[in-house]
PDB file of C-alpha atoms in Angstrom:
ATOM      1  CA  UNK R   1      62.352 -67.301 178.554  1.00 38.00           C
ATOM      2  CA  UNK R   2      61.492 -66.916 175.019  1.00 38.00           C
ATOM      3  CA  UNK R   3      64.015 -63.531 173.303  1.00 37.00           C
ATOM      4  CA  UNK R   4      62.757 -60.869 170.914  1.00 37.00           C
ATOM      5  CA  UNK R   5      60.743 -61.787 167.802  1.00 38.00           C
ATOM      6  CA  UNK R   6      63.264 -62.003 164.666  1.00 45.00           C
ATOM      7  CA  UNK R   7      62.464 -59.175 161.853  1.00 46.00           C
ATOM      8  CA  UNK R   8      60.253 -59.700 158.881  1.00 50.00           C
ATOM      9  CA  UNK R   9      62.483 -62.780 157.052  1.00 47.00           C
ATOM     10  CA  UNK R  10      64.377 -63.397 160.135  1.00 55.00           C
ATOM     11  CA  UNK R  11      62.126 -67.078 160.724  1.00 55.00           C
ATOM     12  CA  UNK R  12      63.742 -70.468 159.371  1.00 72.00           C
ATOM     13  CA  UNK R  13      62.350 -73.446 157.214  1.00 84.00           C
ATOM     14  CA  UNK R  14      59.808 -72.638 155.511  1.00 94.00           C
ATOM     15  CA  UNK R  15      58.556 -68.880 154.394  1.00 97.00           C
ATOM     16  CA  UNK R  16      55.944 -67.346 152.007  1.00 98.00           C
ATOM     17  CA  UNK R  17      58.019 -63.873 150.458  1.00 98.00           C
ATOM     18  CA  UNK R  18      55.527 -61.499 148.154  1.00 98.00           C
ATOM     19  CA  UNK R  19      57.313 -58.309 146.875  1.00 98.00           C
ATOM     20  CA  UNK R  20      55.972 -55.540 144.929  1.00 98.00           C
ATOM     21  CA  UNK R  21      59.389 -54.606 142.807  1.00 98.00           C
ATOM     22  CA  UNK R  22      58.601 -50.721 141.029  1.00 98.00           C
ATOM     23  CA  UNK R  23      60.431 -48.906 138.135  1.00 98.00           C
ATOM     24  CA  UNK R  24      61.883 -49.875 135.022  1.00 97.00           C
ATOM     25  CA  UNK R  25      60.685 -53.213 135.798  1.00 98.00           C
ATOM     26  CA  UNK R  26      57.860 -54.261 133.102  1.00 97.00           C
ATOM     27  CA  UNK R  27      59.528 -55.440 128.740  1.00 96.00           C
ATOM     28  CA  UNK R  28      63.372 -56.191 129.846  1.00 97.00           C
ATOM     29  CA  UNK R  29      63.641 -59.942 130.973  1.00 97.00           C
ATOM     30  CA  UNK R  30      62.316 -58.916 134.743  1.00 98.00           C
ATOM     31  CA  UNK R  31      60.189 -61.577 135.925  1.00 98.00           C
ATOM     32  CA  UNK R  32      62.703 -64.275 133.221  1.00 98.00           C
ATOM     33  CA  UNK R  33      65.790 -63.660 134.814  1.00 98.00           C
ATOM     34  CA  UNK R  34      63.593 -63.475 138.250  1.00 98.00           C
ATOM     35  CA  UNK R  35      62.414 -67.245 137.542  1.00 98.00           C
ATOM     36  CA  UNK R  36      66.218 -67.738 136.485  1.00 98.00           C
ATOM     37  CA  UNK R  37      67.816 -66.219 139.836  1.00 98.00           C
ATOM     38  CA  UNK R  38      65.265 -68.716 141.957  1.00 98.00           C
ATOM     39  CA  UNK R  39      65.636 -71.713 140.271  1.00 98.00           C
ATOM     40  CA  UNK R  40      69.270 -70.679 141.318  1.00 98.00           C
ATOM     41  CA  UNK R  41      68.999 -70.295 143.988  1.00 98.00           C
ATOM     42  CA  UNK R  42      67.182 -74.106 143.979  1.00 97.00           C
ATOM     43  CA  UNK R  43      64.672 -74.567 146.298  1.00 96.00           C
ATOM     44  CA  UNK R  44      62.282 -72.058 145.287  1.00 98.00           C
ATOM     45  CA  UNK R  45      58.748 -73.050 144.157  1.00 98.00           C
ATOM     46  CA  UNK R  46      56.030 -69.472 143.132  1.00 98.00           C
ATOM     47  CA  UNK R  47      56.380 -66.632 140.676  1.00 98.00           C
ATOM     48  CA  UNK R  48      57.075 -63.833 138.284  1.00 98.00           C
ATOM     49  CA  UNK R  49      53.470 -61.592 138.073  1.00 98.00           C
ATOM     50  CA  UNK R  50      53.568 -57.639 135.130  1.00 98.00           C
ATOM     51  CA  UNK R  51      50.994 -56.175 137.683  1.00 98.00           C
ATOM     52  CA  UNK R  52      48.995 -53.095 135.328  1.00 98.00           C
ATOM     53  CA  UNK R  53      50.502 -50.308 137.024  1.00 98.00           C
ATOM     54  CA  UNK R  54      53.750 -51.207 136.159  1.00 98.00           C
ATOM     55  CA  UNK R  55      54.998 -53.041 139.496  1.00 98.00           C
ATOM     56  CA  UNK R  56      55.906 -56.702 139.290  1.00 98.00           C
ATOM     57  CA  UNK R  57      54.719 -59.324 142.083  1.00 98.00           C
ATOM     58  CA  UNK R  58      57.017 -62.088 143.298  1.00 98.00           C
ATOM     59  CA  UNK R  59      55.894 -64.876 144.897  1.00 98.00           C
ATOM     60  CA  UNK R  60      58.809 -67.279 145.885  1.00 98.00           C
ATOM     61  CA  UNK R  61      57.540 -70.161 149.210  1.00 98.00           C
ATOM     62  CA  UNK R  62      60.433 -72.078 150.111  1.00 97.00           C
ATOM     63  CA  UNK R  63      63.569 -71.979 153.564  1.00 96.00           C
ATOM     64  CA  UNK R  64      63.293 -68.192 154.108  1.00 97.00           C
ATOM     65  CA  UNK R  65      67.371 -68.043 153.873  1.00 97.00           C
ATOM     66  CA  UNK R  66      66.668 -68.961 149.710  1.00 97.00           C
ATOM     67  CA  UNK R  67      63.663 -66.822 149.800  1.00 98.00           C
ATOM     68  CA  UNK R  68      65.950 -63.909 151.727  1.00 98.00           C
ATOM     69  CA  UNK R  69      68.918 -63.891 149.054  1.00 98.00           C
ATOM     70  CA  UNK R  70      66.103 -63.654 145.842  1.00 98.00           C
ATOM     71  CA  UNK R  71      64.869 -60.860 148.161  1.00 98.00           C
ATOM     72  CA  UNK R  72      67.849 -59.143 147.986  1.00 98.00           C
ATOM     73  CA  UNK R  73      69.150 -60.620 144.482  1.00 98.00           C
ATOM     74  CA  UNK R  74      65.413 -58.574 143.645  1.00 98.00           C
ATOM     75  CA  UNK R  75      67.316 -55.022 145.913  1.00 98.00           C
ATOM     76  CA  UNK R  76      70.435 -54.802 144.088  1.00 97.00           C
ATOM     77  CA  UNK R  77      71.718 -53.749 141.142  1.00 94.00           C
ATOM     78  CA  UNK R  78      71.906 -57.202 139.803  1.00 94.00           C
ATOM     79  CA  UNK R  79      68.307 -57.050 137.837  1.00 96.00           C
ATOM     80  CA  UNK R  80      68.099 -56.524 134.078  1.00 96.00           C
ATOM     81  CA  UNK R  81      65.482 -53.120 133.463  1.00 95.00           C
ATOM     82  CA  UNK R  82      66.277 -50.443 136.713  1.00 97.00           C
ATOM     83  CA  UNK R  83      64.696 -51.026 139.810  1.00 97.00           C
ATOM     84  CA  UNK R  84      63.255 -48.448 142.487  1.00 97.00           C
ATOM     85  CA  UNK R  85      62.340 -49.822 145.115  1.00 98.00           C
ATOM     86  CA  UNK R  86      60.927 -53.349 146.869  1.00 98.00           C
ATOM     87  CA  UNK R  87      57.833 -53.370 149.240  1.00 98.00           C
ATOM     88  CA  UNK R  88      57.784 -57.174 150.569  1.00 98.00           C
ATOM     89  CA  UNK R  89      55.218 -58.851 153.147  1.00 98.00           C
ATOM     90  CA  UNK R  90      56.813 -62.410 154.959  1.00 97.00           C
ATOM     91  CA  UNK R  91      53.161 -65.155 156.289  1.00 97.00           C
ATOM     92  CA  UNK R  92      53.046 -68.727 155.991  1.00 96.00           C
ATOM     93  CA  UNK R  93      53.217 -71.279 152.973  1.00 97.00           C
ATOM     94  CA  UNK R  94      50.661 -71.457 150.950  1.00 96.00           C
ATOM     95  CA  UNK R  95      51.973 -74.391 148.388  1.00 94.00           C
ATOM     96  CA  UNK R  96      50.155 -75.209 145.394  1.00 93.00           C
ATOM     97  CA  UNK R  97      53.121 -74.369 143.494  1.00 95.00           C
ATOM     98  CA  UNK R  98      54.419 -76.260 140.762  1.00 92.00           C
ATOM     99  CA  UNK R  99      57.542 -74.979 140.064  1.00 97.00           C
ATOM    100  CA  UNK R 100      58.868 -71.576 139.640  1.00 98.00           C
ATOM    101  CA  UNK R 101      56.908 -69.879 136.854  1.00 98.00           C
ATOM    102  CA  UNK R 102      56.593 -66.945 135.220  1.00 98.00           C
ATOM    103  CA  UNK R 103      52.843 -65.690 134.348  1.00 96.00           C
TER     104      UNK R 103
END
């Protein structure tokens, strides 16, 4: 008998995290710091992108635990600017990223 399905972000193996970060997150180096954090965690591919509505979109693909670490950092007080909220969705990886880019 199988147990309950994992909660979002509790999967194991490769996943795709898409997060939308709200607050004062543009013009403060948020995308660059996100890239640096993703590189420090290691094994993540994707990007950070400023959106026209003032949010930053972060897409990260890699091991589920590494994606969870990035999400925890996005929600922490250690980010530049001021994050007021983060919305995320979890999916299967699509691939096609060379590394972690600032767009």
